[in-house]
Coordinates of C-alpha atoms and ligand atoms in Angstrom, one line a residue:
M1 CA 5.7 3.9 6.2
G2 CA 9.2 3.0 6.7
T3 CA 9.0 -0.5 8.3
D4 CA 9.6 -3.3 5.9
N5 CA 8.7 -6.8 6.8
S6 CA 11.4 -9.4 7.0
N7 CA 11.4 -12.4 4.8
F8 CA 11.5 -15.9 6.3
S9 CA 12.2 -18.5 3.7
N10 CA 10.9 -21.4 5.8
V11 CA 7.5 -19.9 6.7
D12 CA 4.3 -20.5 4.7
D13 CA 3.8 -17.5 2.5
S14 CA 0.5 -18.4 0.9
P15 CA -2.4 -16.0 1.2
L16 CA -4.2 -16.0 4.5
E17 CA -7.9 -16.9 4.5
G18 CA -9.9 -14.0 2.9
L19 CA -6.9 -12.2 1.5
V20 CA -6.2 -11.9 -2.2
G21 CA -2.8 -11.2 -3.7
T22 CA 0.5 -13.1 -4.1
S23 CA 2.9 -10.2 -4.6
S24 CA 6.2 -10.6 -2.8
T25 CA 5.4 -7.6 -0.5
M26 CA 2.2 -9.4 0.5
R27 CA 3.8 -12.8 0.9
S28 CA 6.1 -11.2 3.6
V29 CA 2.9 -9.9 5.3
Y30 CA 1.4 -13.4 5.4
Q31 CA 4.6 -14.8 6.9
M32 CA 4.8 -12.1 9.5
T33 CA 1.2 -12.7 10.4
R34 CA 1.7 -16.5 10.8
L35 CA 4.8 -16.0 12.9
S36 CA 3.1 -13.4 15.1
A37 CA 0.0 -15.4 15.6
A38 CA 1.8 -18.0 17.7
S39 CA 2.6 -15.5 20.5
S40 CA 0.7 -13.2 22.7
S41 CA 3.0 -10.2 22.1
S42 CA 1.5 -6.9 20.9
V43 CA 1.2 -6.4 17.2
L44 CA 1.3 -3.0 15.5
L45 CA -0.3 -2.9 12.1
L46 CA 0.9 0.0 9.9
G47 CA -0.4 1.0 6.5
E48 CA -2.3 3.5 4.5
T49 CA -6.1 3.5 4.6
G50 CA -7.7 0.6 2.9
T51 CA -4.6 -1.7 2.9
G52 CA -6.3 -4.4 4.9
K53 CA -5.2 -3.8 8.5
E54 CA -8.6 -4.9 9.9
L55 CA -8.5 -8.1 7.8
I56 CA -5.0 -8.9 9.1
A57 CA -6.0 -8.2 12.7
A58 CA -8.9 -10.7 12.3
A59 CA -6.7 -13.2 10.6
L60 CA -4.1 -13.0 13.4
H61 CA -6.7 -13.7 16.0
K62 CA -8.1 -16.6 14.0
L63 CA -4.7 -18.2 13.6
S64 CA -3.8 -17.8 17.3
D65 CA -4.5 -20.1 20.1
R66 CA -7.0 -17.5 21.4
A67 CA -9.2 -18.1 18.3
S68 CA -11.9 -19.6 20.5
G69 CA -11.9 -16.5 22.7
P70 CA -13.4 -13.1 21.8
F71 CA -12.1 -10.7 19.1
V72 CA -13.1 -7.2 20.1
R73 CA -12.5 -4.2 17.9
V74 CA -12.5 -0.7 19.2
N75 CA -12.2 2.3 16.8
C76 CA -10.3 4.7 19.0
G77 CA -10.8 7.5 16.4
A78 CA -14.6 7.4 16.6
L79 CA -15.2 8.3 20.2
T80 CA -14.5 11.3 22.4
E81 CA -11.9 10.9 25.1
S82 CA -14.3 10.2 28.0
L83 CA -16.5 7.9 25.9
L84 CA -13.5 5.9 24.8
D85 CA -12.3 5.7 28.4
S86 CA -15.4 4.0 29.6
E87 CA -15.7 2.0 26.3
L88 CA -12.3 0.5 26.9
F89 CA -12.2 0.2 30.7
G90 CA -15.9 0.3 31.7
H91 CA -17.4 2.4 34.5
V92 CA -19.3 2.1 37.7
R93 CA -22.8 3.5 38.2
G94 CA -22.8 7.1 39.2
S95 CA -19.2 7.8 38.0
F96 CA -20.5 10.4 35.6
T97 CA -24.0 11.8 34.7
D98 CA -24.9 9.2 32.2
A99 CA -23.5 6.3 34.0
V100 CA -26.8 4.9 35.2
R101 CA -25.5 1.4 35.7
D102 CA -22.2 -0.5 35.8
R103 CA -20.7 -1.2 32.5
T104 CA -18.1 -3.8 31.4
G105 CA -15.4 -2.3 29.3
R106 CA -14.0 -3.8 26.1
F107 CA -10.8 -4.9 27.7
E108 CA -12.8 -7.1 30.1
A109 CA -15.0 -8.3 27.2
A110 CA -11.8 -9.4 25.4
H111 CA -10.6 -11.5 28.3
G112 CA -9.0 -14.7 26.9
G113 CA -9.0 -13.3 23.4
T114 CA -7.8 -10.3 21.4
I115 CA -8.5 -6.6 21.5
F116 CA -8.0 -4.7 18.3
L117 CA -7.3 -1.0 19.0
D118 CA -7.9 0.6 15.6
E119 CA -6.6 4.1 14.9
V120 CA -4.7 4.0 18.2
N121 CA -2.9 7.2 17.1
S122 CA -6.1 9.1 17.9
T123 CA -6.0 8.4 21.6
S124 CA -5.4 11.3 24.1
S125 CA -2.3 11.5 26.2
T126 CA -4.4 10.5 29.3
L127 CA -5.7 7.4 27.6
Q128 CA -2.2 6.6 26.3
V129 CA -1.0 6.4 29.9
K130 CA -3.9 4.1 30.8
L131 CA -3.1 1.9 27.8
L132 CA 0.5 1.7 28.7
R133 CA -0.4 0.4 32.1
V134 CA -2.7 -2.3 30.7
L135 CA 0.1 -3.4 28.3
Q136 CA 2.7 -3.5 31.1
E137 CA 0.7 -4.8 34.0
R138 CA -2.4 -6.3 32.3
E139 CA -4.5 -4.5 34.8
F140 CA -6.7 -1.4 35.1
E141 CA -9.7 0.0 37.0
R142 CA -13.1 0.9 35.7
V143 CA -13.9 4.6 35.5
G144 CA -15.0 5.7 39.0
D145 CA -13.9 2.5 40.7
T146 CA -11.0 1.5 42.9
R147 CA -11.1 -2.2 42.3
T148 CA -8.3 -3.4 40.1
I149 CA -9.2 -5.8 37.3
Q150 CA -6.8 -8.2 35.7
V151 CA -7.2 -9.4 32.1
D152 CA -5.5 -11.8 29.8
V153 CA -5.8 -10.0 26.5
R154 CA -3.7 -9.9 23.4
V155 CA -3.4 -6.4 21.9
I156 CA -3.3 -5.6 18.2
A157 CA -3.2 -1.9 17.4
A158 CA -3.4 -0.2 14.0
S159 CA -2.4 3.3 12.8
N160 CA -3.0 4.8 9.5
C161 CA -0.6 7.6 10.0
D162 CA 3.2 7.4 10.6
L163 CA 3.5 6.6 14.3
N164 CA 7.2 7.4 14.3
L165 CA 6.4 10.9 13.2
E166 CA 3.6 11.2 15.9
V167 CA 6.2 10.1 18.5
S168 CA 8.8 12.5 17.3
E169 CA 6.3 15.4 17.2
G170 CA 5.2 14.6 20.8
R171 CA 1.6 13.5 19.9
F172 CA 2.2 9.8 20.8
R173 CA 4.0 8.5 23.9
E174 CA 7.2 6.8 23.0
D175 CA 7.0 4.2 25.8
L176 CA 3.5 3.2 24.6
F177 CA 4.8 3.1 21.0
W178 CA 7.5 0.6 22.0
R179 CA 5.0 -1.5 24.0
L180 CA 2.8 -1.7 20.9
N181 CA 5.5 -2.1 18.4
V182 CA 6.8 -5.5 19.5
L183 CA 5.7 -7.1 16.3
P184 CA 5.2 -4.5 13.6
I185 CA 3.5 -5.6 10.4
A186 CA 3.6 -3.1 7.5
L187 CA 0.8 -3.4 5.0
P188 CA 2.2 -2.3 1.6
P189 CA 0.1 0.2 -0.4
L190 CA -1.6 -1.4 -3.4
R191 CA 0.7 0.3 -5.8
R192 CA 3.6 -1.7 -4.4
R193 CA 1.9 -5.1 -4.8
E194 CA 3.0 -6.3 -8.2
G195 CA 0.3 -8.4 -9.9
D196 CA -2.2 -8.0 -7.2
V197 CA -4.4 -5.4 -8.8
E198 CA -5.5 -7.8 -11.5
A199 CA -6.1 -10.6 -9.0
L200 CA -8.2 -8.3 -6.8
V201 CA -10.1 -7.0 -9.8
R202 CA -11.1 -10.5 -10.8
F203 CA -11.8 -11.4 -7.2
F204 CA -14.2 -8.5 -6.6
L205 CA -15.7 -8.9 -10.1
N206 CA -16.7 -12.4 -9.1
V207 CA -18.0 -11.3 -5.7
Y208 CA -20.2 -8.5 -7.1
C209 CA -21.4 -10.5 -10.1
Q210 CA -22.7 -13.2 -7.7
A211 CA -24.3 -10.6 -5.5
N212 CA -26.0 -8.9 -8.5
G213 CA -26.8 -11.9 -10.6
K214 CA -24.5 -10.8 -13.4
E215 CA -21.9 -12.5 -15.5
I216 CA -18.8 -10.4 -16.4
K217 CA -16.0 -12.8 -17.4
K218 CA -13.9 -10.5 -19.5
I219 CA -11.9 -7.4 -18.8
H220 CA -11.3 -5.0 -21.7
P221 CA -7.5 -4.7 -22.1
D222 CA -7.6 -0.8 -21.8
A223 CA -9.6 -1.1 -18.6
L224 CA -7.1 -3.6 -17.2
Q225 CA -4.2 -1.4 -18.2
A226 CA -5.7 1.6 -16.6
L227 CA -6.5 -0.3 -13.4
V228 CA -2.9 -1.6 -13.2
E229 CA -1.4 1.8 -13.9
Y230 CA -3.5 3.7 -11.4
Q231 CA -1.9 4.7 -8.2
W232 CA -4.7 3.7 -5.8
P233 CA -4.5 6.3 -3.0
G234 CA -7.5 4.5 -1.3
N235 CA -5.9 1.1 -1.8
V236 CA -8.0 -2.1 -1.8
R237 CA -11.1 -0.3 -0.5
E238 CA -11.0 2.1 -3.4
L239 CA -10.6 -0.8 -5.9
Q240 CA -13.4 -2.7 -4.3
N241 CA -15.7 0.3 -4.5
Y242 CA -14.9 0.9 -8.3
I243 CA -15.5 -2.8 -9.2
E244 CA -18.8 -2.9 -7.3
R245 CA -20.0 0.2 -9.1
A246 CA -18.8 -1.1 -12.5
V247 CA -20.7 -4.4 -11.9
V248 CA -23.9 -2.6 -11.0
L249 CA -23.7 -0.3 -14.0
S250 CA -22.6 -3.0 -16.5
Q251 CA -25.0 -4.2 -19.2
G252 CA -22.6 -6.5 -21.0
D253 CA -20.3 -9.4 -20.3
Q254 CA -17.1 -7.3 -20.3
L255 CA -15.6 -4.8 -17.9
E256 CA -15.5 -1.8 -20.2
P257 CA -13.2 1.3 -19.6
S258 CA -16.3 3.5 -19.6
L259 CA -17.5 1.8 -16.4
L260 CA -14.5 3.1 -14.5
P261 CA -14.2 6.5 -13.0
T262 CA -12.1 9.1 -14.9
A263 CA -9.6 9.1 -12.0
V264 CA -8.7 5.7 -13.3
I265 CA -9.2 5.8 -17.0
G266 CA -8.0 9.4 -17.3
D267 CA -4.5 8.2 -16.6
S268 CA -4.5 5.7 -19.4
T269 CA -6.1 8.1 -21.9
A270 CA -3.2 10.5 -21.3
A271 CA -0.8 7.6 -21.7
Q272 CA -2.5 6.6 -25.0
V273 CA -2.2 10.1 -26.4
A274 CA 1.5 9.8 -25.9
V275 CA 1.8 6.4 -27.4
F276 CA -0.7 6.6 -30.3
R277 CA 0.1 10.0 -31.7
P278 CA -2.8 11.3 -33.7
T279 CA -2.2 10.9 -37.4
D280 CA -2.6 14.5 -38.5
D281 CA -2.3 18.0 -37.1
Q282 CA -6.0 18.6 -36.8
S283 CA -6.6 15.5 -34.7
L284 CA -3.6 16.5 -32.6
I285 CA -5.3 19.8 -31.9
R286 CA -8.7 18.1 -31.4
E287 CA -7.1 15.7 -28.9
L288 CA -5.4 18.6 -27.0
V289 CA -8.6 20.7 -26.8
Y290 CA -10.6 17.7 -25.8
N291 CA -8.2 16.9 -23.0
Q292 CA -8.1 20.4 -21.7
L293 CA -11.9 20.7 -21.9
S294 CA -12.4 17.5 -19.9
K295 CA -10.3 19.0 -17.1
A296 CA -12.5 22.2 -17.0
E297 CA -15.4 22.6 -14.5
K298 CA -18.9 22.7 -15.9
S299 CA -19.4 26.1 -14.4
D300 CA -16.3 27.7 -15.8
T301 CA -16.8 30.7 -18.0
D302 CA -13.2 31.4 -19.1
L303 CA -12.6 28.4 -21.4
Y304 CA -11.0 30.7 -24.1
R305 CA -8.4 31.8 -21.6
Q306 CA -7.9 28.4 -20.1
I307 CA -7.4 26.6 -23.4
V308 CA -6.0 29.1 -25.9
E309 CA -3.7 31.1 -23.6
P310 CA -1.3 28.2 -22.8
V311 CA -1.0 27.5 -26.6
E312 CA -0.3 31.2 -27.3
K313 CA 2.2 31.3 -24.5
E314 CA 4.0 28.2 -25.8
L315 CA 4.1 29.6 -29.3
L316 CA 5.7 32.8 -28.1
V317 CA 8.3 30.9 -26.0
Q318 CA 9.3 28.7 -28.9
V319 CA 9.4 31.5 -31.5
L320 CA 11.4 33.8 -29.2
H321 CA 13.8 31.0 -28.6
A322 CA 14.2 30.3 -32.3
C323 CA 14.9 34.1 -32.8
N324 CA 17.5 34.2 -30.1
H325 CA 15.2 36.3 -28.0
T326 CA 15.2 39.2 -30.5
Q327 CA 11.7 40.6 -30.1
T328 CA 11.7 42.4 -33.4
K329 CA 12.6 39.3 -35.3
A330 CA 10.1 37.3 -33.3
A331 CA 7.3 39.8 -34.0
T332 CA 8.1 39.6 -37.7
R333 CA 8.0 35.8 -37.7
L334 CA 4.8 35.8 -35.7
G335 CA 3.3 38.5 -38.1
I336 CA 2.3 40.7 -35.2
N337 CA 3.2 44.2 -34.2
R338 CA 6.1 44.4 -31.8
N339 CA 4.1 46.4 -29.2
T340 CA 1.4 43.6 -29.4
L341 CA 4.2 41.0 -28.8
Y342 CA 5.5 43.0 -25.8
K343 CA 2.0 43.4 -24.3
K344 CA 1.5 39.6 -24.6
L345 CA 4.9 38.8 -23.1
T346 CA 4.0 41.1 -20.2
E347 CA 0.6 39.5 -19.8
F348 CA 2.2 36.0 -19.7
G349 CA 5.0 37.1 -17.4
L350 CA 7.6 36.5 -20.1
A351 CA 8.7 40.0 -20.7
K352 CA 12.1 41.1 -19.6
S353 CA 12.5 44.4 -21.3
K354 CA 11.0 46.2 -24.3
S355 CA 14.3 47.2 -25.6
D356 CA 16.2 45.0 -28.1
D357 CA 19.2 45.7 -25.9
A358 CA 18.0 43.0 -23.6
E359 CA 17.4 40.6 -26.4
T360 CA 20.1 38.3 -25.4
E361 CA 18.3 37.6 -22.1
S362 CA 16.9 34.1 -21.9
Ligands
ATP401 N1 -5.7 -8.5 0.3 C1 -7.1 -8.3 0.3 N2 -7.9 -9.2 -0.3 C2 -9.2 -9.0 -0.3 N3 -9.8 -7.9 0.2 C3 -9.1 -7.0 0.8 C4 -7.7 -7.1 0.9 N4 -7.2 -6.1 1.6 C5 -8.3 -5.3 1.9 N5 -9.4 -5.9 1.5 C6 -10.8 -5.3 1.6 O1 -10.6 -3.9 1.5 C7 -11.4 -3.2 2.4 C8 -10.5 -2.4 3.3 O2 -9.8 -3.2 4.2 P1 -9.6 -2.9 5.7 O3 -10.8 -2.3 6.3 O4 -9.0 -4.1 6.4 O5 -8.5 -1.7 5.6 P2 -7.8 -0.8 6.7 O6 -6.3 -0.9 6.4 O7 -8.3 -1.2 8.0 O8 -8.3 0.6 6.3 P3 -8.5 1.9 7.3 O9 -7.2 2.4 7.7 O10 -9.2 2.9 6.4 O11 -9.4 1.5 8.4 C9 -12.2 -4.3 3.2 O12 -13.5 -4.4 2.5 C10 -11.4 -5.5 3.0 O13 -12.2 -6.7 3.0
MG402 MG1 -9.5 -0.2 9.4

């Protein structure tokens, strides 16, 4: 997401409480978090889904001198504009149909502590204006009220989309962006945390073994390799989910590749085909067909076309190439009629011309 954390050699870079991983990208995050905790300036947490933004927000609060005050989280993406308005700022009785009594908003509830505005990118432009005012003046009014309320609140916001892009496309106010972005902390995607996958796998194995009364101490090398090579689009949350499932399904004392979803082990099977080439032609074909079949849907009724056609097409391409694109020669090599060859080339979108005049075409 663009922003890289700075590195401060003199700041403690050990993992924060509850966080696993000692990759250099995460060590900068721990440093940034420790440095930011000391102040009351706004923090903007950026990072893909499942990278640990909520964990960092909570850690920041705990490390700050507001730790004894409240930590209030509001998911701005989960509520409609008007509900979020009264959730954040409160309302007075009668201000709208369902407002049967006065209500304290979350900003007031967070007084003396921290408010975590999760998915802040989802707020409407009207609410963005209100947020800007709270950030600048530390004051607001409840919905339907004229009385101004002042609060002492530290704001942490998170976005799981690129806020720079939201600003440049006019969906997020630039002034609010700068108010929030005083201390940006970028959570790296899991695929950019060298060495952390294994540590996280072992951590969650332990967590879920304890929870399920199981004992899995070993990880099959193929399982580990697949986990390390996987790209983790859902980041730590995705990893946590797979390990929980594997532990529940496991019947032995080892994390087996078969306990992992094909999304994960599929990658390494493909890699293995490349590395350990089958020893004879038949197993090469068996491997190829097996791989193609495993990609097909259960309901498919065109397996012949799906699997044989690409092979046929590749054969024609290679033979034609070897015959300098002379169709007559290629037909002879293939042992098929030249019209049949032409028909197939047309079918596969490879035909240029039936005439041998065009045989130099590539
Ligand atoms: N470094 C870590 N060590 C241990 N657990 C982690 C780590 N990072 C994330 N987790 C766990 O992964 C899950 C997802 O983390 P979290 O909810 O903080 O992500 P997020 O960035 O807020 O995701 P989203 O954008 O989807 O809300 C949580 O269960 C959290 O405890
Ligand atoms: Mg979150």
